[in-house]
CSV table of C-alpha atoms in Angstrom, one decimal:
chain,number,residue,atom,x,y,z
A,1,UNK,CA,18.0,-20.4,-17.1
A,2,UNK,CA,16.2,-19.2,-20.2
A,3,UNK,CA,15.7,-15.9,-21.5
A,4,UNK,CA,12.7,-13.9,-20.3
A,5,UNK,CA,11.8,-12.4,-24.0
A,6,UNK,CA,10.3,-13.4,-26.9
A,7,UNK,CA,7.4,-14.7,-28.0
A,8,UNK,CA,6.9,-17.4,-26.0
A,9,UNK,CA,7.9,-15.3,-22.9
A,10,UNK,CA,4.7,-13.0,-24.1
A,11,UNK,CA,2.4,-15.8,-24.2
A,12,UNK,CA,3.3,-17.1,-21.0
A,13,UNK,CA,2.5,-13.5,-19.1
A,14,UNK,CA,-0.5,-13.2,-21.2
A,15,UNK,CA,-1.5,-16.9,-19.6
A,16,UNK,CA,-1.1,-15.4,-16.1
A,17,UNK,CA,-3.1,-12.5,-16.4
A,18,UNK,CA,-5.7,-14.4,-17.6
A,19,UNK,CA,-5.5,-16.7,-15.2
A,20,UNK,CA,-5.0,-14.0,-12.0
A,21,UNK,CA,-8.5,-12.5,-13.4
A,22,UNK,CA,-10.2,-16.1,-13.0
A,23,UNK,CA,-12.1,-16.5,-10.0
A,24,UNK,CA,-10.9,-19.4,-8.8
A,25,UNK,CA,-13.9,-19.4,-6.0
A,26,UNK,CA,-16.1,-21.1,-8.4
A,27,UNK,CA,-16.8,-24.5,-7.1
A,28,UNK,CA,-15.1,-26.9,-8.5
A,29,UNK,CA,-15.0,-30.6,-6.8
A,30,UNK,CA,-11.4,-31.5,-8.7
A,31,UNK,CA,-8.4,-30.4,-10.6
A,32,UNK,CA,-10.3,-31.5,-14.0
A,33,UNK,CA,-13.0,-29.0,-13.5
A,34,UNK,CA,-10.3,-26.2,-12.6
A,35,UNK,CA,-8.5,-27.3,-15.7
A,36,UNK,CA,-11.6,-26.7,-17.6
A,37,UNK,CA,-12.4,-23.3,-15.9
A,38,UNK,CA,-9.1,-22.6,-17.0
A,39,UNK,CA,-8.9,-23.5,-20.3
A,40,UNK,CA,-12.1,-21.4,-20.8
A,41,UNK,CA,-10.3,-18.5,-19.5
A,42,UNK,CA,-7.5,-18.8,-21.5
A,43,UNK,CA,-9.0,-19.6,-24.5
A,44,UNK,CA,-11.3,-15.9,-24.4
A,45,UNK,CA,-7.5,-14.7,-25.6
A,46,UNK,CA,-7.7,-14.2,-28.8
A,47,UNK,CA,-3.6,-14.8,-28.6
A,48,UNK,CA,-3.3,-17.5,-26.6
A,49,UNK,CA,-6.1,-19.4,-28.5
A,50,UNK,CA,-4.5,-20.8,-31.6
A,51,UNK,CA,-1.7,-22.3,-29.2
A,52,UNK,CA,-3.4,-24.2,-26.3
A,53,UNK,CA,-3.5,-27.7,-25.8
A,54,UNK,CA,-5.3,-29.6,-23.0
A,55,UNK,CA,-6.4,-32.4,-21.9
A,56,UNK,CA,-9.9,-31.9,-21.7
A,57,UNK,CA,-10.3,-34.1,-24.3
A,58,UNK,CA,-9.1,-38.0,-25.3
A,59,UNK,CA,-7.7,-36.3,-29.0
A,60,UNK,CA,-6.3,-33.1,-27.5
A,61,UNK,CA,-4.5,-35.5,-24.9
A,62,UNK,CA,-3.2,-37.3,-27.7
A,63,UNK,CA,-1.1,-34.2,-28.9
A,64,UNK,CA,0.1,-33.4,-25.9
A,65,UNK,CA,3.7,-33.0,-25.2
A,66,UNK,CA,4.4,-35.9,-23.0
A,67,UNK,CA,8.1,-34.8,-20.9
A,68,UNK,CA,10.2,-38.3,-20.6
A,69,UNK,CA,11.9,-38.1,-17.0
A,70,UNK,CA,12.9,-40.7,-14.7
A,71,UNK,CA,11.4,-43.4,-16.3
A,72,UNK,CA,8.0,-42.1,-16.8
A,73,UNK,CA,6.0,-40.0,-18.8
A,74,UNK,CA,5.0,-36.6,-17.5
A,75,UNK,CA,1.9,-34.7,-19.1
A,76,UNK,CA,1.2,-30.8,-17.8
A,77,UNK,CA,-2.4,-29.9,-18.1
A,78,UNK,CA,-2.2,-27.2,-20.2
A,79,UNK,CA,0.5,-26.2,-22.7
A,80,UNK,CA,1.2,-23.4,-25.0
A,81,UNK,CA,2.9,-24.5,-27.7
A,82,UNK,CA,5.0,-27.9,-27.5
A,83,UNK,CA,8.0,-26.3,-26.1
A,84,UNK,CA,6.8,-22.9,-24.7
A,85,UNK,CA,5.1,-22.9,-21.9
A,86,UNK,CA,3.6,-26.1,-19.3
A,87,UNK,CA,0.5,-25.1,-17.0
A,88,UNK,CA,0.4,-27.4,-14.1
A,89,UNK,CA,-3.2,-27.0,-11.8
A,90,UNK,CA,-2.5,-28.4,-8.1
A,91,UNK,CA,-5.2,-28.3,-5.3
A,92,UNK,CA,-3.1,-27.7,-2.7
A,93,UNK,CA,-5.3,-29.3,0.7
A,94,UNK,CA,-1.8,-30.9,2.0
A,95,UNK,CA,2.3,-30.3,2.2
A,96,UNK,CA,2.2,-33.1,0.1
A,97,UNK,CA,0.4,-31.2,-3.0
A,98,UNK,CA,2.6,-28.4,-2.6
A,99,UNK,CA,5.8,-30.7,-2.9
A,100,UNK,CA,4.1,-32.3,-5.6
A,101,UNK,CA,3.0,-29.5,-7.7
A,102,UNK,CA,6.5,-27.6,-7.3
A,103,UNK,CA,8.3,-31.8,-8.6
A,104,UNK,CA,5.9,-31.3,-11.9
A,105,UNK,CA,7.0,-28.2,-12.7
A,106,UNK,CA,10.8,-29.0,-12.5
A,107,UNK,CA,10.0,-31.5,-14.8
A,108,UNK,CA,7.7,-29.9,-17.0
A,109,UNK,CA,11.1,-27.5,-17.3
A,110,UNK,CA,13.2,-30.3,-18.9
A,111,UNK,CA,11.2,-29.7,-22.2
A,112,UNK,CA,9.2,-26.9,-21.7
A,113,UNK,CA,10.6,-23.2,-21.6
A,114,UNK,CA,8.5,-22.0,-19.1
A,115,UNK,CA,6.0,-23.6,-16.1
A,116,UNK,CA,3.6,-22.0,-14.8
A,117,UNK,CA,2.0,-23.6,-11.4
A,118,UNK,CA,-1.3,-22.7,-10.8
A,119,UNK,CA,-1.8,-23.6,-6.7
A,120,UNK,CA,-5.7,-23.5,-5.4
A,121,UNK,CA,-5.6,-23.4,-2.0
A,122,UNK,CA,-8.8,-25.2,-0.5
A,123,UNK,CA,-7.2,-25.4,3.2
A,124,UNK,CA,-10.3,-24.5,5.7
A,125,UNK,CA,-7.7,-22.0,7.3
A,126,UNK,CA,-6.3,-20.7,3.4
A,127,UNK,CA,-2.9,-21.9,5.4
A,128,UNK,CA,-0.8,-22.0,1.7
A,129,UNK,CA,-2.5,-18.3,0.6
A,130,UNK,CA,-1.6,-17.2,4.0
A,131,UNK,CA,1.9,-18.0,4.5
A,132,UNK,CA,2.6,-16.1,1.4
A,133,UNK,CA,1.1,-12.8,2.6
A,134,UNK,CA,4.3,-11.3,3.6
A,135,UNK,CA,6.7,-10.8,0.4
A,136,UNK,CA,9.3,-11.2,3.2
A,137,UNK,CA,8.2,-14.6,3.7
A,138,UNK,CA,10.7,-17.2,3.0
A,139,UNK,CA,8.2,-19.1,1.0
A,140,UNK,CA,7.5,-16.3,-1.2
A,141,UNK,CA,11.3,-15.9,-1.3
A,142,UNK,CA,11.1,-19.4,-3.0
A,143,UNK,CA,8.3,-19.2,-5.1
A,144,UNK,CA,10.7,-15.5,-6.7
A,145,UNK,CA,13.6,-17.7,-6.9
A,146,UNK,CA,11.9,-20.4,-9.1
A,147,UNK,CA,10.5,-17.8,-11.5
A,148,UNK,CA,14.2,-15.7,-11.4
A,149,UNK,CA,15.9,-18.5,-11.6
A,150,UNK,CA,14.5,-21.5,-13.2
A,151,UNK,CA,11.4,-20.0,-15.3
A,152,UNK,CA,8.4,-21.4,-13.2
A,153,UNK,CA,6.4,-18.4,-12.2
A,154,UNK,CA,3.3,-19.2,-9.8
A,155,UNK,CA,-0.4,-18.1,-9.6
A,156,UNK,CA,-1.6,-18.8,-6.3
A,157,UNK,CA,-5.5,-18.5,-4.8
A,158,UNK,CA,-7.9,-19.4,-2.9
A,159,UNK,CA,-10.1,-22.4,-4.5
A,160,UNK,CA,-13.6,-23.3,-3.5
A,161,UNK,CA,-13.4,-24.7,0.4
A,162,UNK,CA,-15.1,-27.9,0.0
């Protein structure tokens, strides 16, 4: 459990309200295009600028901060800073996504002070956006108990329906 101050905690909540005020309606046919969407948003901060790193490019990838776990590399799509703060971008159109996208950002918390999971619900029924309606919910319950507990705080939305 880290500490919830700082600089890097700062950049981190700066990352989520600029991410919460992204419509992420737009239509988008893949993660990559959210990721760029994304980027785009973040990079209007004039704070968060200067320490992003993507992959939207071969050189940027290059840089990134590559989390050794298990035998394998792991790579978030976004970072700020090399040990501050990993954005992971999950369409979530299955369980499987979901259990996924929650697996990356336990990892992404080995190196990483912070995760941040951006989940983009592009279920025909919005069934993930849905069964966090209720803050009584025991999903939301989990989603407060990663961010109290273990750093990864969640933006979650509805995505384009293809």
């Amino acid at each position: 459990r880290g500490d919830k101050k700082g600089d890097h905690f700062e950049l981190a909540l700066k990352a989520i309200h600029q991410i919460e005020n992204t419509d992420l309606l737009k239509k988008a046919k893949d993660e990559k295009t959210y990721a760029n969407i994304l980027v785009t948003a973040l990079q209007a901060s004039r704070k968060l600028k200067p320490h992003l790193t993507d992959q939207t490019t071969l050189e940027q990838d290059k840089k990134m901060f590559r989390v050794k776990a298990f035998g394998y590399d792991h790579v978030p799509d976004i970072t700020i800073d090399n040990d501050g703060t990993a954005i992971e971008i999950k369409l979530i159109d299955s369980p499987d996504d979901i259990r996924d996208c929650i697996g990356q950002a336990l990892i992404y918390r080995f190196s990483y002070r912070f995760a941040i999971m951006v989940m983009v619900d592009i279920t025909k029924e919005r069934l993930f956006v849905e069964s966090l309606r209720s803050k009584d919910s025991k999903e939301a319950k989990m989603l407060r108990e990663l961010c109290d507990e273990l750093n990864i705080m969640s933006v979650i939305g509805p995505g384009f329906n293809r």
